[in-house]
Amino acid sequence: MHRISFLCVLLLLPACGEKGKTPAAPPAKTEAIAHETELLGLTLTPQAVQRLGIATITVGTGRTGMIRETSGEIVVPNGAGGVPTGSLSNLAQIGAAQATADGEVARTRAQARLARIALDRASQLVAEEAGSVRARDEAAAALATAQAQAHVALEQRRLLGPSVATLGRQSTLWVRASVSGTDVTAISRFAPASVRALGGTDAGQPARPVQAPPSANAAAGTIDLYYAIDNRDHRWRVGQRVAVQLPMGRMQQGLTVPASAVVRDIYGGEWVYAQTAPNHYVRQRVEIASTGTDGVILARGLEPGMRVVTTGAMELFGTEFGVAH
């Protein structure tokens, strides 16, 4: 009898342990979220439309020149064929080299002046029949040597570029844009590029292509292209990183909208505001196939004949999320 009771207790223990265990949490949790078709529609009063400056355009097909956007750096040009001065340049070393080169230019110019005086004196003595022709010829050779040394010293100084003290006051600067070796042949090297500050929303400032010493980054597989940009207003600073839009030598056709019509969310999603009724706007996702000089080419998201907001899209975006007043 006692043996049977002991066996019952042993059989009941695992069952009691299983009842006391806490069930494990599921590996994933699902929750319902709003679909893109359930976005908020914005209905504005005529006064609000006027205040926000809302402007729309009808979506249609068109052609636009293709561009390739990349990053660039503002550098100081060197018209003598030397390497441009950028953020990676050792300014202390360049300044020391410039000081040495300036001293060499002054020394060789002084030697040339002394050689000129010696030649004039020897020529005068020959004219007065008081000197030898050989001495005059030697003085002429010494002058030619001194002038050649002065020319070499001046060219060496020019290769070092403008003085370090004047780097920030250049009226013309260069933009160094790094392009992948597979894309460099597609870039139109005779068309101007567009340069704007990082994060800027303006159309950018034109920059003309220039010839510069060849440079590349073998590790990254990129080739450097250079463009000259006007800096008379001292807008740009040496070493500043900029966005560069490089023109490509081909056109693309498709549904086009101005770049100002596209807004991007914090996740990189691209949207436009479609006008579905008078003063009524709905945010609609689009996919950009490529960016051109006159707008963007859309891969999907809109249909021909739809009207989208071109001016005031960012204001509508802020109104939808409650950050605009």
Tab-separated table of C-alpha atoms in Angstrom:
chain	number	residue	atom	x	y	z
A	1	MET	CA	0.000	0.000	0.000
A	2	HIS	CA	2.786	2.412	0.885
A	3	ARG	CA	4.604	1.497	-2.338
A	4	ILE	CA	1.537	2.422	-4.448
A	5	SER	CA	1.183	5.818	-2.706
A	6	PHE	CA	4.856	6.621	-3.297
A	7	LEU	CA	4.488	5.903	-7.026
A	8	CYS	CA	1.459	8.206	-7.284
A	9	VAL	CA	3.408	11.043	-5.725
A	10	LEU	CA	6.273	10.587	-8.230
A	11	LEU	CA	3.827	10.657	-11.125
A	12	LEU	CA	2.128	13.841	-9.911
A	13	LEU	CA	5.350	15.864	-9.448
A	14	PRO	CA	6.094	16.531	-13.197
A	15	ALA	CA	2.509	17.596	-13.759
A	16	CYS	CA	2.714	20.120	-10.914
A	17	GLY	CA	5.964	21.503	-12.334
A	18	GLU	CA	4.470	22.031	-15.792
A	19	LYS	CA	1.492	23.943	-14.348
A	20	GLY	CA	3.856	26.351	-12.560
A	21	LYS	CA	5.834	27.334	-15.695
A	22	THR	CA	5.185	30.777	-17.344
A	23	PRO	CA	4.398	30.510	-21.075
A	24	ALA	CA	7.197	31.912	-23.286
A	25	ALA	CA	6.610	35.169	-25.184
A	26	PRO	CA	5.897	34.795	-28.913
A	27	PRO	CA	8.930	35.528	-31.148
A	28	ALA	CA	7.036	38.155	-33.138
A	29	LYS	CA	4.173	40.525	-32.541
A	30	THR	CA	1.938	41.927	-35.237
A	31	GLU	CA	-0.111	45.082	-35.063
A	32	ALA	CA	-2.329	46.883	-37.514
A	33	ILE	CA	-0.943	50.086	-39.046
A	34	ALA	CA	-2.391	52.583	-41.446
A	35	HIS	CA	-2.008	51.736	-45.111
A	36	GLU	CA	-0.659	54.255	-47.578
A	37	THR	CA	-4.121	54.480	-49.120
A	38	GLU	CA	-5.442	55.718	-45.764
A	39	LEU	CA	-3.324	58.889	-45.715
A	40	LEU	CA	-4.850	62.137	-44.560
A	41	GLY	CA	-6.372	64.415	-47.146
A	42	LEU	CA	-5.743	68.141	-46.748
A	43	THR	CA	-8.480	70.612	-47.550
A	44	LEU	CA	-7.328	74.222	-47.431
A	45	THR	CA	-9.282	77.406	-47.519
A	46	PRO	CA	-8.634	79.734	-50.480
A	47	GLN	CA	-6.913	82.122	-48.066
A	48	ALA	CA	-4.574	79.336	-46.876
A	49	VAL	CA	-3.752	78.361	-50.464
A	50	GLN	CA	-2.841	81.946	-51.216
A	51	ARG	CA	-0.851	82.352	-48.015
A	52	LEU	CA	1.175	79.181	-48.624
A	53	GLY	CA	1.722	80.077	-52.274
A	54	ILE	CA	0.450	76.728	-53.531
A	55	ALA	CA	1.080	76.151	-57.243
A	56	THR	CA	0.293	73.023	-59.245
A	57	ILE	CA	1.268	71.544	-62.589
A	58	THR	CA	-0.194	68.835	-64.801
A	59	VAL	CA	1.927	65.701	-65.001
A	60	GLY	CA	2.991	64.835	-68.509
A	61	THR	CA	5.668	63.073	-70.459
A	62	GLY	CA	8.844	64.845	-71.376
A	63	ARG	CA	12.564	64.548	-71.941
A	64	THR	CA	15.278	65.790	-69.663
A	65	GLY	CA	19.025	65.698	-69.636
A	66	MET	CA	20.418	63.114	-67.263
A	67	ILE	CA	22.663	64.117	-64.381
A	68	ARG	CA	24.800	62.223	-61.907
A	69	GLU	CA	24.960	63.628	-58.376
A	70	THR	CA	28.076	63.124	-56.328
A	71	SER	CA	29.997	64.817	-53.547
A	72	GLY	CA	32.771	67.339	-54.058
A	73	GLU	CA	35.265	69.475	-52.208
A	74	ILE	CA	36.134	73.138	-52.619
A	75	VAL	CA	39.839	73.488	-53.421
A	76	VAL	CA	42.162	76.340	-54.393
A	77	PRO	CA	43.184	76.274	-58.068
A	78	ASN	CA	46.768	76.348	-59.200
A	79	GLY	CA	47.047	77.998	-62.573
A	80	ALA	CA	50.683	76.948	-62.976
A	81	GLY	CA	49.808	73.267	-63.245
A	82	GLY	CA	50.473	72.354	-59.625
A	83	VAL	CA	48.286	70.287	-57.355
A	84	PRO	CA	45.221	72.204	-56.016
A	85	THR	CA	45.180	72.981	-52.309
A	86	GLY	CA	42.444	71.160	-50.392
A	87	SER	CA	41.519	70.101	-46.878
A	88	LEU	CA	44.118	67.303	-46.902
A	89	SER	CA	46.979	69.647	-47.779
A	90	ASN	CA	49.566	70.384	-45.111
A	91	LEU	CA	49.318	74.171	-44.936
A	92	ALA	CA	52.294	74.488	-42.585
A	93	GLN	CA	54.503	72.599	-45.009
A	94	ILE	CA	53.142	74.537	-47.989
A	95	GLY	CA	53.710	77.854	-46.198
A	96	ALA	CA	57.326	76.943	-45.382
A	97	ALA	CA	57.942	75.890	-48.973
A	98	GLN	CA	56.414	79.125	-50.245
A	99	ALA	CA	58.634	81.215	-47.972
A	100	THR	CA	61.724	79.365	-49.218
A	101	ALA	CA	60.628	79.761	-52.829
A	102	ASP	CA	59.954	83.495	-52.340
A	103	GLY	CA	63.485	83.929	-50.982
A	104	GLU	CA	64.937	82.024	-53.942
A	105	VAL	CA	63.014	84.242	-56.372
A	106	ALA	CA	64.343	87.382	-54.684
A	107	ARG	CA	67.926	86.037	-54.706
A	108	THR	CA	67.923	85.044	-58.391
A	109	ARG	CA	66.360	88.359	-59.394
A	110	ALA	CA	69.107	90.211	-57.519
A	111	GLN	CA	71.734	88.130	-59.316
A	112	ALA	CA	70.106	88.956	-62.637
A	113	ARG	CA	70.219	92.662	-61.850
A	114	LEU	CA	73.918	92.442	-60.945
A	115	ALA	CA	74.618	90.511	-64.152
A	116	ARG	CA	72.795	93.224	-66.146
A	117	ILE	CA	74.934	95.921	-64.524
A	118	ALA	CA	78.111	93.954	-65.291
A	119	LEU	CA	77.078	93.506	-68.935
A	120	ASP	CA	76.274	97.209	-69.351
A	121	ARG	CA	79.651	98.127	-67.861
A	122	ALA	CA	81.536	95.673	-70.101
A	123	SER	CA	79.653	96.908	-73.177
A	124	GLN	CA	80.491	100.524	-72.324
A	125	LEU	CA	84.180	99.694	-71.940
A	126	VAL	CA	84.203	97.956	-75.319
A	127	ALA	CA	82.525	101.003	-76.881
A	128	GLU	CA	85.226	103.248	-75.430
A	129	GLU	CA	87.890	100.760	-76.577
A	130	ALA	CA	88.949	100.303	-72.950
A	131	GLY	CA	87.702	96.739	-72.467
A	132	SER	CA	87.849	93.370	-74.150
A	133	VAL	CA	85.161	91.745	-76.227
A	134	ARG	CA	85.730	88.498	-74.356
A	135	ALA	CA	84.849	90.158	-71.034
A	136	ARG	CA	81.653	91.521	-72.586
A	137	ASP	CA	80.678	88.106	-73.958
A	138	GLU	CA	81.318	86.483	-70.575
A	139	ALA	CA	79.152	89.148	-68.925
A	140	ALA	CA	76.370	88.436	-71.454
A	141	ALA	CA	76.569	84.709	-70.733
A	142	ALA	CA	76.454	85.388	-66.980
A	143	LEU	CA	73.340	87.505	-67.481
A	144	ALA	CA	71.625	84.765	-69.514
A	145	THR	CA	72.444	82.228	-66.793
A	146	ALA	CA	71.121	84.496	-64.041
A	147	GLN	CA	67.917	85.182	-65.979
A	148	ALA	CA	67.382	81.432	-66.526
A	149	GLN	CA	67.859	80.765	-62.809
A	150	ALA	CA	65.364	83.526	-61.973
A	151	HIS	CA	62.833	82.030	-64.391
A	152	VAL	CA	63.199	78.555	-62.846
A	153	ALA	CA	62.806	79.965	-59.333
A	154	LEU	CA	59.659	81.844	-60.396
A	155	GLU	CA	58.104	78.738	-61.980
A	156	GLN	CA	58.877	76.686	-58.887
A	157	ARG	CA	57.148	79.328	-56.778
A	158	ARG	CA	54.103	79.329	-59.047
A	159	LEU	CA	53.765	75.566	-58.665
A	160	LEU	CA	53.177	76.117	-54.936
A	161	GLY	CA	50.036	78.145	-55.653
A	162	PRO	CA	48.761	81.305	-53.946
A	163	SER	CA	50.102	82.175	-50.532
A	164	VAL	CA	48.520	80.499	-47.544
A	165	ALA	CA	47.425	83.902	-46.215
A	166	THR	CA	45.249	84.540	-49.302
A	167	LEU	CA	43.618	81.105	-49.678
A	168	GLY	CA	40.303	82.319	-48.271
A	169	ARG	CA	40.169	85.404	-50.507
A	170	GLN	CA	40.312	83.801	-53.937
A	171	SER	CA	37.766	85.135	-56.434
A	172	THR	CA	37.695	81.807	-58.271
A	173	LEU	CA	37.800	78.399	-56.643
A	174	TRP	CA	37.686	74.870	-57.987
A	175	VAL	CA	35.395	71.988	-57.114
A	176	ARG	CA	36.943	68.525	-57.080
A	177	ALA	CA	34.309	65.871	-57.805
A	178	SER	CA	35.128	62.184	-57.464
A	179	VAL	CA	33.461	60.016	-60.110
A	180	SER	CA	33.507	56.249	-60.363
A	181	GLY	CA	35.746	54.956	-63.104
A	182	THR	CA	32.781	53.168	-64.688
A	183	ASP	CA	30.808	56.430	-64.954
A	184	VAL	CA	33.461	58.913	-66.024
A	185	THR	CA	32.997	58.188	-69.725
A	186	ALA	CA	29.281	58.990	-69.463
A	187	ILE	CA	29.918	62.461	-68.031
A	188	SER	CA	29.770	65.348	-70.512
A	189	ARG	CA	33.112	67.056	-69.901
A	190	PHE	CA	32.246	70.202	-71.860
A	191	ALA	CA	28.962	71.049	-70.100
A	192	PRO	CA	28.819	73.038	-66.845
A	193	ALA	CA	28.018	71.351	-63.550
A	194	SER	CA	25.810	72.578	-60.717
A	195	VAL	CA	27.191	73.025	-57.208
A	196	ARG	CA	25.247	73.589	-54.006
A	197	ALA	CA	25.937	73.327	-50.288
A	198	LEU	CA	25.138	70.054	-48.568
A	199	GLY	CA	21.534	70.127	-47.440
A	200	GLY	CA	20.743	73.101	-49.652
A	201	THR	CA	17.454	73.251	-51.520
A	202	ASP	CA	18.408	75.901	-54.082
A	203	ALA	CA	19.055	75.218	-57.745
A	204	GLY	CA	22.797	75.432	-57.251
A	205	GLN	CA	25.538	77.585	-58.737
A	206	PRO	CA	26.941	76.797	-62.184
A	207	ALA	CA	30.573	75.708	-62.457
A	208	ARG	CA	32.527	75.407	-65.715
A	209	PRO	CA	34.810	72.448	-66.436
A	210	VAL	CA	38.564	73.091	-66.252
A	211	GLN	CA	41.689	71.124	-67.025
A	212	ALA	CA	43.700	70.131	-63.976
A	213	PRO	CA	46.532	67.737	-63.158
A	214	PRO	CA	45.221	64.161	-63.386
A	215	SER	CA	44.370	62.675	-60.014
A	216	ALA	CA	42.516	59.575	-58.883
A	217	ASN	CA	41.949	57.300	-55.912
A	218	ALA	CA	43.035	53.793	-56.796
A	219	ALA	CA	41.623	52.305	-53.574
A	220	ALA	CA	38.142	53.744	-54.178
A	221	GLY	CA	38.274	53.369	-57.952
A	222	THR	CA	37.370	57.035	-58.553
A	223	ILE	CA	38.703	59.715	-60.889
A	224	ASP	CA	38.730	63.420	-59.993
A	225	LEU	CA	37.020	65.987	-62.222
A	226	TYR	CA	37.503	69.720	-61.647
A	227	TYR	CA	35.132	72.649	-62.155
A	228	ALA	CA	35.716	76.369	-61.624
A	229	ILE	CA	33.194	78.286	-59.520
A	230	ASP	CA	32.812	82.022	-58.942
A	231	ASN	CA	33.651	83.057	-55.375
A	232	ARG	CA	33.644	86.847	-55.589
A	233	ASP	CA	30.961	86.933	-52.901
A	234	HIS	CA	33.164	84.669	-50.691
A	235	ARG	CA	30.316	82.205	-50.350
A	236	TRP	CA	32.515	79.117	-50.478
A	237	ARG	CA	35.315	78.050	-48.145
A	238	VAL	CA	38.336	75.904	-48.880
A	239	GLY	CA	37.717	72.316	-47.790
A	240	GLN	CA	33.924	72.712	-47.789
A	241	ARG	CA	32.022	69.603	-48.866
A	242	VAL	CA	29.386	70.258	-51.514
A	243	ALA	CA	26.882	68.395	-53.674
A	244	VAL	CA	27.757	68.362	-57.370
A	245	GLN	CA	25.378	67.547	-60.205
A	246	LEU	CA	27.358	66.378	-63.222
A	247	PRO	CA	25.709	66.477	-66.659
A	248	MET	CA	25.578	63.251	-68.632
A	249	GLY	CA	25.545	63.081	-72.387
A	250	ARG	CA	22.164	61.400	-72.787
A	251	MET	CA	18.467	62.147	-72.446
A	252	GLN	CA	15.661	60.129	-70.839
A	253	GLN	CA	11.927	60.259	-71.488
A	254	GLY	CA	9.048	59.554	-69.111
A	255	LEU	CA	6.649	61.186	-66.665
A	256	THR	CA	8.392	64.298	-65.398
A	257	VAL	CA	7.728	66.602	-62.448
A	258	PRO	CA	9.842	69.444	-61.104
A	259	ALA	CA	12.269	68.525	-58.356
A	260	SER	CA	10.473	70.974	-56.036
A	261	ALA	CA	7.363	68.763	-56.161
A	262	VAL	CA	9.102	65.862	-54.420
A	263	VAL	CA	9.313	65.706	-50.625
A	264	ARG	CA	11.184	63.059	-48.641
A	265	ASP	CA	10.328	61.667	-45.241
A	266	ILE	CA	12.789	60.670	-42.536
A	267	TYR	CA	13.031	57.168	-44.000
A	268	GLY	CA	13.981	58.381	-47.475
A	269	GLY	CA	10.533	57.781	-48.944
A	270	GLU	CA	9.626	60.026	-51.880
A	271	TRP	CA	6.211	61.675	-52.082
A	272	VAL	CA	4.263	64.261	-54.021
A	273	TYR	CA	1.029	66.035	-53.198
A	274	ALA	CA	-1.650	65.323	-55.779
A	275	GLN	CA	-4.575	67.700	-56.168
A	276	THR	CA	-7.703	65.535	-56.223
A	277	ALA	CA	-10.231	68.401	-55.993
A	278	PRO	CA	-10.138	72.184	-55.715
A	279	ASN	CA	-8.051	73.062	-52.620
A	280	HIS	CA	-7.845	69.352	-51.679
A	281	TYR	CA	-4.479	67.570	-51.664
A	282	VAL	CA	-3.392	64.016	-50.888
A	283	ARG	CA	0.156	62.831	-50.332
A	284	GLN	CA	1.067	60.075	-52.778
A	285	ARG	CA	4.179	57.896	-52.909
A	286	VAL	CA	6.287	57.984	-56.065
A	287	GLU	CA	9.444	56.261	-57.225
A	288	ILE	CA	12.065	58.326	-58.995
A	289	ALA	CA	13.782	56.584	-61.870
A	290	SER	CA	16.371	59.279	-62.436
A	291	THR	CA	17.056	62.956	-61.876
A	292	GLY	CA	17.481	65.318	-64.810
A	293	THR	CA	18.486	68.905	-65.348
A	294	ASP	CA	14.865	70.063	-65.695
A	295	GLY	CA	13.159	67.770	-63.170
A	296	VAL	CA	12.833	64.140	-62.167
A	297	ILE	CA	11.700	61.137	-64.188
A	298	LEU	CA	9.169	58.974	-62.347
A	299	ALA	CA	9.139	55.196	-62.555
A	300	ARG	CA	5.723	54.792	-60.930
A	301	GLY	CA	3.232	56.524	-58.661
A	302	LEU	CA	1.472	58.980	-60.980
A	303	GLU	CA	-0.486	58.953	-64.198
A	304	PRO	CA	-0.521	61.495	-67.038
A	305	GLY	CA	-3.006	64.284	-66.497
A	306	MET	CA	-2.800	64.331	-62.693
A	307	ARG	CA	-2.031	67.638	-61.027
A	308	VAL	CA	0.698	67.833	-58.395
A	309	VAL	CA	1.898	70.623	-56.157
A	310	THR	CA	5.172	72.190	-57.294
A	311	THR	CA	5.360	75.190	-54.982
A	312	GLY	CA	4.358	74.718	-51.357
A	313	ALA	CA	4.846	70.946	-51.131
A	314	MET	CA	7.025	71.255	-48.037
A	315	GLU	CA	4.437	73.544	-46.432
A	316	LEU	CA	1.738	70.934	-47.026
A	317	PHE	CA	4.032	68.272	-45.570
A	318	GLY	CA	4.434	70.337	-42.418
A	319	THR	CA	0.701	71.048	-42.252
A	320	GLU	CA	-0.117	67.351	-42.492
A	321	PHE	CA	2.119	66.476	-39.547
A	322	GLY	CA	1.178	69.517	-37.473
A	323	VAL	CA	4.474	71.426	-37.603
A	324	ALA	CA	3.359	74.319	-39.804
A	325	HIS	CA	1.395	77.330	-38.710
